[in-house]
């Protein structure tokens, strides 16, 4: 069982918006603004999409946005495109001895 | 161009050891913390270990603490993971990842990843 809870799957049609949630505790997501989101296509290495809750690295489209409320962080993808179909993982800094925890991952299907 | 190239993976028997290496290029290696993240076949990501820019701060996942040792050689732009007492559950693709910051006190976001090296623990 992963430390952070994500839905196993979400889906949406091209052009629509979807949101993926990531629920933790006050020891991780809720306690720090250090939530990241990664995109992983099959057979590829993960790619950083969002860091520190809502910041986008250079080159990441502004269709991707992040937010947080309490112990739950969210990744929203607007204007869905076929190439967005991938697995998405959240992660957070944690006050436990394991410094970083990941979510179990969410498979995004673009219908 | 940032490049991270892992090596050292392979098939190893339970209880044996293996040393992974990660060769970094395209950025100032000693300005950033570095990490190992693994992914078991068909499973999600698991952070394994991280080391600050000057090796002053080191962290491990509870699942590997006492068995794995992370180190870096800034003169060689290289990151290492010494894995001892390997178990079947350590079977995974091991990624080397660059942090966006120098220390382990926060952030912990990984902006560049290698392609991984596969470790299979089996008799």
PDB file of C-alpha atoms in Angstrom:
ATOM      1  CA  UNK A   1       0.000   0.000   0.000  1.00  0.00           C
ATOM      2  CA  UNK A   2       1.403   3.372  -1.069  1.00  0.00           C
ATOM      3  CA  UNK A   3       1.797   6.206   1.376  1.00  0.00           C
ATOM      4  CA  UNK A   4      -0.175   8.624  -0.810  1.00  0.00           C
ATOM      5  CA  UNK A   5      -3.552   7.644  -2.245  1.00  0.00           C
ATOM      6  CA  UNK A   6      -4.392   8.228  -5.900  1.00  0.00           C
ATOM      7  CA  UNK A   7      -7.280   6.906  -7.991  1.00  0.00           C
ATOM      8  CA  UNK A   8      -6.190   3.923 -10.041  1.00  0.00           C
ATOM      9  CA  UNK A   9      -7.571   5.374 -13.251  1.00  0.00           C
ATOM     10  CA  UNK A  10      -9.210   8.411 -14.769  1.00  0.00           C
ATOM     11  CA  UNK A  11     -10.360   9.118 -18.280  1.00  0.00           C
ATOM     12  CA  UNK A  12     -11.464  11.978 -20.439  1.00  0.00           C
ATOM     13  CA  UNK A  13     -12.108  12.951 -24.032  1.00  0.00           C
ATOM     14  CA  UNK A  14      -9.830  15.192 -26.077  1.00  0.00           C
ATOM     15  CA  UNK A  15     -10.342  18.822 -25.150  1.00  0.00           C
ATOM     16  CA  UNK A  16     -11.863  18.044 -21.780  1.00  0.00           C
ATOM     17  CA  UNK A  17     -10.320  18.649 -18.367  1.00  0.00           C
ATOM     18  CA  UNK A  18      -9.514  16.023 -15.760  1.00  0.00           C
ATOM     19  CA  UNK A  19      -8.269  16.169 -12.199  1.00  0.00           C
ATOM     20  CA  UNK A  20      -6.194  13.575 -10.381  1.00  0.00           C
ATOM     21  CA  UNK A  21      -6.199  13.654  -6.598  1.00  0.00           C
ATOM     22  CA  UNK A  22      -3.423  12.699  -4.218  1.00  0.00           C
ATOM     23  CA  UNK A  23      -4.336  12.264  -0.569  1.00  0.00           C
ATOM     24  CA  UNK A  24      -1.836  12.075   2.242  1.00  0.00           C
ATOM     25  CA  UNK A  25      -1.606  13.247   5.826  1.00  0.00           C
ATOM     26  CA  UNK A  26      -0.446  16.253   7.809  1.00  0.00           C
ATOM     27  CA  UNK A  27       2.998  14.627   7.914  1.00  0.00           C
ATOM     28  CA  UNK A  28       3.431  14.888   4.177  1.00  0.00           C
ATOM     29  CA  UNK A  29       1.048  16.565   1.716  1.00  0.00           C
ATOM     30  CA  UNK A  30      -0.711  18.667   4.320  1.00  0.00           C
ATOM     31  CA  UNK A  31       2.387  19.735   6.177  1.00  0.00           C
ATOM     32  CA  UNK A  32       4.618  20.959   3.370  1.00  0.00           C
ATOM     33  CA  UNK A  33       4.366  22.681   0.018  1.00  0.00           C
ATOM     34  CA  UNK A  34       6.622  20.028  -1.499  1.00  0.00           C
ATOM     35  CA  UNK A  35       4.241  18.053  -3.693  1.00  0.00           C
ATOM     36  CA  UNK A  36       5.449  16.986  -7.128  1.00  0.00           C
ATOM     37  CA  UNK A  37       3.736  15.321 -10.071  1.00  0.00           C
ATOM     38  CA  UNK A  38       5.350  13.046 -12.639  1.00  0.00           C
ATOM     39  CA  UNK A  39       4.171  11.741 -16.004  1.00  0.00           C
ATOM     40  CA  UNK A  40       5.370   8.348 -17.186  1.00  0.00           C
ATOM     41  CA  UNK A  41       4.721   6.895 -20.614  1.00  0.00           C
ATOM     42  CA  UNK A  42       5.118   3.117 -21.048  1.00  0.00           C
ATOM     43  CA  UNK A  43       8.748   2.057 -21.119  1.00  0.00           C
ATOM     44  CA  UNK A  44       9.971   5.569 -20.408  1.00  0.00           C
ATOM     45  CA  UNK A  45      11.469   7.341 -17.431  1.00  0.00           C
ATOM     46  CA  UNK A  46       9.218   9.621 -15.383  1.00  0.00           C
ATOM     47  CA  UNK A  47       9.047  13.307 -16.295  1.00  0.00           C
ATOM     48  CA  UNK A  48       8.571  16.096 -13.774  1.00  0.00           C
ATOM     49  CA  UNK A  49       5.375  18.024 -14.534  1.00  0.00           C
ATOM     50  CA  UNK A  50       4.757  20.017 -11.346  1.00  0.00           C
ATOM     51  CA  UNK A  51       6.937  20.820  -8.337  1.00  0.00           C
ATOM     52  CA  UNK A  52       6.266  22.586  -5.042  1.00  0.00           C
ATOM     53  CA  UNK A  53       2.506  22.081  -5.463  1.00  0.00           C
ATOM     54  CA  UNK A  54       1.915  24.369  -8.404  1.00  0.00           C
ATOM     55  CA  UNK A  55       5.124  25.248 -10.230  1.00  0.00           C
ATOM     56  CA  UNK A  56       5.714  24.064 -13.788  1.00  0.00           C
ATOM     57  CA  UNK A  57       9.242  23.327 -15.016  1.00  0.00           C
ATOM     58  CA  UNK A  58      10.307  24.983 -18.209  1.00  0.00           C
ATOM     59  CA  UNK A  59       8.814  23.228 -21.228  1.00  0.00           C
ATOM     60  CA  UNK A  60       5.753  21.799 -19.483  1.00  0.00           C
ATOM     61  CA  UNK A  61       2.568  23.099 -21.152  1.00  0.00           C
ATOM     62  CA  UNK A  62       0.385  25.423 -19.084  1.00  0.00           C
ATOM     63  CA  UNK A  63      -2.445  22.940 -19.596  1.00  0.00           C
ATOM     64  CA  UNK A  64      -0.956  21.208 -16.562  1.00  0.00           C
ATOM     65  CA  UNK A  65      -1.628  22.809 -13.192  1.00  0.00           C
ATOM     66  CA  UNK A  66      -1.332  21.786  -9.566  1.00  0.00           C
ATOM     67  CA  UNK A  67      -3.021  22.780  -6.340  1.00  0.00           C
ATOM     68  CA  UNK A  68      -3.440  21.670  -2.752  1.00  0.00           C
ATOM     69  CA  UNK A  69      -6.132  21.834  -0.092  1.00  0.00           C
ATOM     70  CA  UNK A  70      -5.449  20.374   3.300  1.00  0.00           C
ATOM     71  CA  UNK A  71      -4.043  16.863   2.946  1.00  0.00           C
ATOM     72  CA  UNK A  72      -5.050  16.504  -0.706  1.00  0.00           C
ATOM     73  CA  UNK A  73      -3.118  17.705  -3.716  1.00  0.00           C
ATOM     74  CA  UNK A  74      -4.519  17.768  -7.232  1.00  0.00           C
ATOM     75  CA  UNK A  75      -3.197  17.736 -10.776  1.00  0.00           C
ATOM     76  CA  UNK A  76      -5.486  19.226 -13.401  1.00  0.00           C
ATOM     77  CA  UNK A  77      -4.956  18.750 -17.105  1.00  0.00           C
ATOM     78  CA  UNK A  78      -7.056  20.983 -19.304  1.00  0.00           C
ATOM     79  CA  UNK A  79      -7.567  20.634 -23.043  1.00  0.00           C
ATOM     80  CA  UNK A  80      -6.732  16.934 -22.951  1.00  0.00           C
ATOM     81  CA  UNK A  81      -4.604  15.677 -25.808  1.00  0.00           C
ATOM     82  CA  UNK A  82      -3.904  12.138 -26.953  1.00  0.00           C
ATOM     83  CA  UNK A  83      -0.260  12.407 -25.865  1.00  0.00           C
ATOM     84  CA  UNK A  84      -1.361  13.067 -22.283  1.00  0.00           C
ATOM     85  CA  UNK A  85      -2.324   9.402 -21.980  1.00  0.00           C
ATOM     86  CA  UNK A  86       0.155   8.064 -19.436  1.00  0.00           C
ATOM     87  CA  UNK A  87       0.614   7.121 -15.797  1.00  0.00           C
ATOM     88  CA  UNK A  88       0.793   9.992 -13.315  1.00  0.00           C
ATOM     89  CA  UNK A  89       2.434   9.854  -9.912  1.00  0.00           C
ATOM     90  CA  UNK A  90       2.368  12.330  -7.076  1.00  0.00           C
ATOM     91  CA  UNK A  91       5.078  12.568  -4.461  1.00  0.00           C
ATOM     92  CA  UNK A  92       5.615  14.551  -1.302  1.00  0.00           C
ATOM     93  CA  UNK A  93       8.334  15.344   1.171  1.00  0.00           C
ATOM     94  CA  UNK A  94       7.526  13.681   4.481  1.00  0.00           C
ATOM     95  CA  UNK A  95       8.619  14.245   8.053  1.00  0.00           C
ATOM     96  CA  UNK A  96       9.063  10.506   8.514  1.00  0.00           C
ATOM     97  CA  UNK A  97      12.471   8.853   8.207  1.00  0.00           C
ATOM     98  CA  UNK A  98      11.580   8.008   4.619  1.00  0.00           C
ATOM     99  CA  UNK A  99      12.005  11.484   3.203  1.00  0.00           C
ATOM    100  CA  UNK A 100       9.885  11.084   0.079  1.00  0.00           C
ATOM    101  CA  UNK A 101       6.662   9.179  -0.487  1.00  0.00           C
ATOM    102  CA  UNK A 102       4.955   8.455  -3.781  1.00  0.00           C
ATOM    103  CA  UNK A 103       1.373   7.759  -4.666  1.00  0.00           C
ATOM    104  CA  UNK A 104       0.421   4.484  -6.264  1.00  0.00           C
ATOM    105  CA  UNK A 105      -0.065   6.100  -9.655  1.00  0.00           C
ATOM    106  CA  UNK A 106      -3.059   6.943 -11.828  1.00  0.00           C
ATOM    107  CA  UNK A 107      -3.532   5.699 -15.356  1.00  0.00           C
ATOM    108  CA  UNK A 108      -4.981   8.431 -17.555  1.00  0.00           C
ATOM    109  CA  UNK A 109      -6.865   7.241 -20.606  1.00  0.00           C
ATOM    110  CA  UNK A 110      -7.760   9.717 -23.337  1.00  0.00           C
ATOM    111  CA  UNK A 111     -10.899   8.338 -24.948  1.00  0.00           C
TER     112      UNK A 111
ATOM    113  CA  UNK B   1      22.022  18.441 -22.345  1.00  0.00           C
ATOM    114  CA  UNK B   2      21.579  16.729 -18.994  1.00  0.00           C
ATOM    115  CA  UNK B   3      22.350  13.026 -19.109  1.00  0.00           C
ATOM    116  CA  UNK B   4      22.152  10.406 -16.388  1.00  0.00           C
ATOM    117  CA  UNK B   5      23.378   6.936 -17.302  1.00  0.00           C
ATOM    118  CA  UNK B   6      22.932   4.080 -14.858  1.00  0.00           C
ATOM    119  CA  UNK B   7      24.910   0.862 -14.906  1.00  0.00           C
ATOM    120  CA  UNK B   8      25.657  -2.141 -12.737  1.00  0.00           C
ATOM    121  CA  UNK B   9      22.330  -3.925 -12.745  1.00  0.00           C
ATOM    122  CA  UNK B  10      21.910  -7.615 -13.406  1.00  0.00           C
ATOM    123  CA  UNK B  11      20.788 -10.955 -12.037  1.00  0.00           C
ATOM    124  CA  UNK B  12      21.941 -11.684  -8.496  1.00  0.00           C
ATOM    125  CA  UNK B  13      21.109 -14.347  -5.925  1.00  0.00           C
ATOM    126  CA  UNK B  14      19.300 -13.470  -2.710  1.00  0.00           C
ATOM    127  CA  UNK B  15      21.702 -12.390   0.006  1.00  0.00           C
ATOM    128  CA  UNK B  16      24.365 -11.229  -2.440  1.00  0.00           C
ATOM    129  CA  UNK B  17      25.525  -7.695  -3.235  1.00  0.00           C
ATOM    130  CA  UNK B  18      25.480  -5.358  -6.209  1.00  0.00           C
ATOM    131  CA  UNK B  19      26.812  -1.845  -6.817  1.00  0.00           C
ATOM    132  CA  UNK B  20      24.966   0.544  -9.096  1.00  0.00           C
ATOM    133  CA  UNK B  21      26.583   3.572 -10.707  1.00  0.00           C
ATOM    134  CA  UNK B  22      25.169   6.681 -12.329  1.00  0.00           C
ATOM    135  CA  UNK B  23      27.317   8.850 -14.593  1.00  0.00           C
ATOM    136  CA  UNK B  24      26.089  12.438 -14.825  1.00  0.00           C
ATOM    137  CA  UNK B  25      26.830  15.070 -17.427  1.00  0.00           C
ATOM    138  CA  UNK B  26      25.438  18.313 -18.792  1.00  0.00           C
ATOM    139  CA  UNK B  27      25.091  20.114 -15.451  1.00  0.00           C
ATOM    140  CA  UNK B  28      27.167  21.117 -12.443  1.00  0.00           C
ATOM    141  CA  UNK B  29      26.926  17.849 -10.550  1.00  0.00           C
ATOM    142  CA  UNK B  30      28.064  19.137  -7.167  1.00  0.00           C
ATOM    143  CA  UNK B  31      25.347  21.813  -7.121  1.00  0.00           C
ATOM    144  CA  UNK B  32      22.523  19.309  -6.684  1.00  0.00           C
ATOM    145  CA  UNK B  33      21.246  16.523  -4.483  1.00  0.00           C
ATOM    146  CA  UNK B  34      20.868  13.160  -6.178  1.00  0.00           C
ATOM    147  CA  UNK B  35      18.558  10.210  -5.623  1.00  0.00           C
ATOM    148  CA  UNK B  36      17.816   6.602  -6.460  1.00  0.00           C
ATOM    149  CA  UNK B  37      14.195   5.708  -7.216  1.00  0.00           C
ATOM    150  CA  UNK B  38      13.066   2.199  -8.129  1.00  0.00           C
ATOM    151  CA  UNK B  39      10.118   0.674  -9.903  1.00  0.00           C
ATOM    152  CA  UNK B  40       9.251  -2.993  -9.561  1.00  0.00           C
ATOM    153  CA  UNK B  41       7.903  -4.622 -12.740  1.00  0.00           C
ATOM    154  CA  UNK B  42       4.391  -3.367 -13.384  1.00  0.00           C
ATOM    155  CA  UNK B  43       4.356  -1.368 -10.145  1.00  0.00           C
ATOM    156  CA  UNK B  44       4.683   2.232  -9.024  1.00  0.00           C
ATOM    157  CA  UNK B  45       7.622   4.403  -8.072  1.00  0.00           C
ATOM    158  CA  UNK B  46       9.440   4.015  -4.761  1.00  0.00           C
ATOM    159  CA  UNK B  47      12.065   6.416  -3.471  1.00  0.00           C
ATOM    160  CA  UNK B  48      15.113   4.467  -2.300  1.00  0.00           C
ATOM    161  CA  UNK B  49      17.747   6.935  -1.173  1.00  0.00           C
ATOM    162  CA  UNK B  50      19.014  10.488  -1.543  1.00  0.00           C
ATOM    163  CA  UNK B  51      22.245  12.374  -0.920  1.00  0.00           C
ATOM    164  CA  UNK B  52      22.867  16.100  -0.659  1.00  0.00           C
ATOM    165  CA  UNK B  53      25.323  17.978  -2.824  1.00  0.00           C
ATOM    166  CA  UNK B  54      28.225  17.542  -0.408  1.00  0.00           C
ATOM    167  CA  UNK B  55      27.217  14.154   1.050  1.00  0.00           C
ATOM    168  CA  UNK B  56      26.430  15.931   4.315  1.00  0.00           C
ATOM    169  CA  UNK B  57      22.818  14.701   4.360  1.00  0.00           C
ATOM    170  CA  UNK B  58      21.762  11.205   3.407  1.00  0.00           C
ATOM    171  CA  UNK B  59      18.400   9.479   3.614  1.00  0.00           C
ATOM    172  CA  UNK B  60      17.033   6.002   3.014  1.00  0.00           C
ATOM    173  CA  UNK B  61      13.650   4.385   2.659  1.00  0.00           C
ATOM    174  CA  UNK B  62      12.824   2.179   5.622  1.00  0.00           C
ATOM    175  CA  UNK B  63      12.713  -0.808   3.257  1.00  0.00           C
ATOM    176  CA  UNK B  64      16.438  -0.535   2.469  1.00  0.00           C
ATOM    177  CA  UNK B  65      17.878   1.080   5.573  1.00  0.00           C
ATOM    178  CA  UNK B  66      20.840  -0.877   6.910  1.00  0.00           C
ATOM    179  CA  UNK B  67      21.293  -2.775   3.643  1.00  0.00           C
ATOM    180  CA  UNK B  68      21.894  -0.072   1.009  1.00  0.00           C
ATOM    181  CA  UNK B  69      24.495   2.699   1.030  1.00  0.00           C
ATOM    182  CA  UNK B  70      24.397   5.739  -1.220  1.00  0.00           C
ATOM    183  CA  UNK B  71      27.505   7.732  -2.073  1.00  0.00           C
ATOM    184  CA  UNK B  72      28.762  10.208  -4.641  1.00  0.00           C
ATOM    185  CA  UNK B  73      32.071  11.304  -6.107  1.00  0.00           C
ATOM    186  CA  UNK B  74      31.779  14.904  -7.237  1.00  0.00           C
ATOM    187  CA  UNK B  75      35.200  14.773  -8.897  1.00  0.00           C
ATOM    188  CA  UNK B  76      33.912  11.991 -11.143  1.00  0.00           C
ATOM    189  CA  UNK B  77      30.343  13.329 -11.541  1.00  0.00           C
ATOM    190  CA  UNK B  78      29.094   9.977 -10.321  1.00  0.00           C
ATOM    191  CA  UNK B  79      26.464   8.593  -7.967  1.00  0.00           C
ATOM    192  CA  UNK B  80      26.545   5.118  -6.474  1.00  0.00           C
ATOM    193  CA  UNK B  81      24.298   2.677  -4.651  1.00  0.00           C
ATOM    194  CA  UNK B  82      25.853  -0.234  -2.796  1.00  0.00           C
ATOM    195  CA  UNK B  83      23.184  -2.861  -2.266  1.00  0.00           C
ATOM    196  CA  UNK B  84      23.867  -5.641   0.227  1.00  0.00           C
ATOM    197  CA  UNK B  85      21.752  -8.532   1.516  1.00  0.00           C
ATOM    198  CA  UNK B  86      19.548  -8.334  -1.550  1.00  0.00           C
ATOM    199  CA  UNK B  87      16.036  -9.754  -1.401  1.00  0.00           C
ATOM    200  CA  UNK B  88      13.546 -10.820  -4.035  1.00  0.00           C
ATOM    201  CA  UNK B  89      11.491  -7.717  -3.255  1.00  0.00           C
ATOM    202  CA  UNK B  90      14.423  -5.521  -4.325  1.00  0.00           C
ATOM    203  CA  UNK B  91      13.842  -6.637  -7.917  1.00  0.00           C
ATOM    204  CA  UNK B  92      13.163  -3.449  -9.851  1.00  0.00           C
ATOM    205  CA  UNK B  93      14.331  -0.938 -12.410  1.00  0.00           C
ATOM    206  CA  UNK B  94      16.568   1.479 -10.529  1.00  0.00           C
ATOM    207  CA  UNK B  95      16.556   5.080 -11.696  1.00  0.00           C
ATOM    208  CA  UNK B  96      19.121   7.742 -10.907  1.00  0.00           C
ATOM    209  CA  UNK B  97      17.424  11.150 -10.540  1.00  0.00           C
ATOM    210  CA  UNK B  98      18.623  14.733 -10.127  1.00  0.00           C
ATOM    211  CA  UNK B  99      17.022  16.951  -7.501  1.00  0.00           C
ATOM    212  CA  UNK B 100      16.019  20.529  -8.268  1.00  0.00           C
ATOM    213  CA  UNK B 101      17.894  21.682  -5.167  1.00  0.00           C
ATOM    214  CA  UNK B 102      21.145  21.021  -3.337  1.00  0.00           C
ATOM    215  CA  UNK B 103      19.929  19.604  -0.049  1.00  0.00           C
ATOM    216  CA  UNK B 104      17.511  17.062   1.381  1.00  0.00           C
ATOM    217  CA  UNK B 105      15.603  19.462   3.605  1.00  0.00           C
ATOM    218  CA  UNK B 106      12.655  20.009   1.338  1.00  0.00           C
ATOM    219  CA  UNK B 107      11.898  20.180  -2.341  1.00  0.00           C
ATOM    220  CA  UNK B 108      12.692  16.579  -3.212  1.00  0.00           C
ATOM    221  CA  UNK B 109      11.547  17.065  -6.779  1.00  0.00           C
ATOM    222  CA  UNK B 110      13.388  15.204  -9.499  1.00  0.00           C
ATOM    223  CA  UNK B 111      13.760  17.074 -12.761  1.00  0.00           C
ATOM    224  CA  UNK B 112      15.981  14.667 -14.679  1.00  0.00           C
ATOM    225  CA  UNK B 113      15.974  10.873 -14.705  1.00  0.00           C
ATOM    226  CA  UNK B 114      18.143   8.247 -16.287  1.00  0.00           C
ATOM    227  CA  UNK B 115      16.709   5.329 -18.234  1.00  0.00           C
ATOM    228  CA  UNK B 116      17.280   2.936 -15.367  1.00  0.00           C
ATOM    229  CA  UNK B 117      19.217  -0.237 -14.717  1.00  0.00           C
ATOM    230  CA  UNK B 118      17.381  -3.484 -13.996  1.00  0.00           C
ATOM    231  CA  UNK B 119      18.177  -5.446 -10.859  1.00  0.00           C
ATOM    232  CA  UNK B 120      16.753  -8.960 -10.619  1.00  0.00           C
ATOM    233  CA  UNK B 121      17.152 -10.857  -7.370  1.00  0.00           C
ATOM    234  CA  UNK B 122      16.476 -14.535  -7.862  1.00  0.00           C
ATOM    235  CA  UNK B 123      18.014 -17.904  -7.184  1.00  0.00           C
TER     236      UNK B 123
END
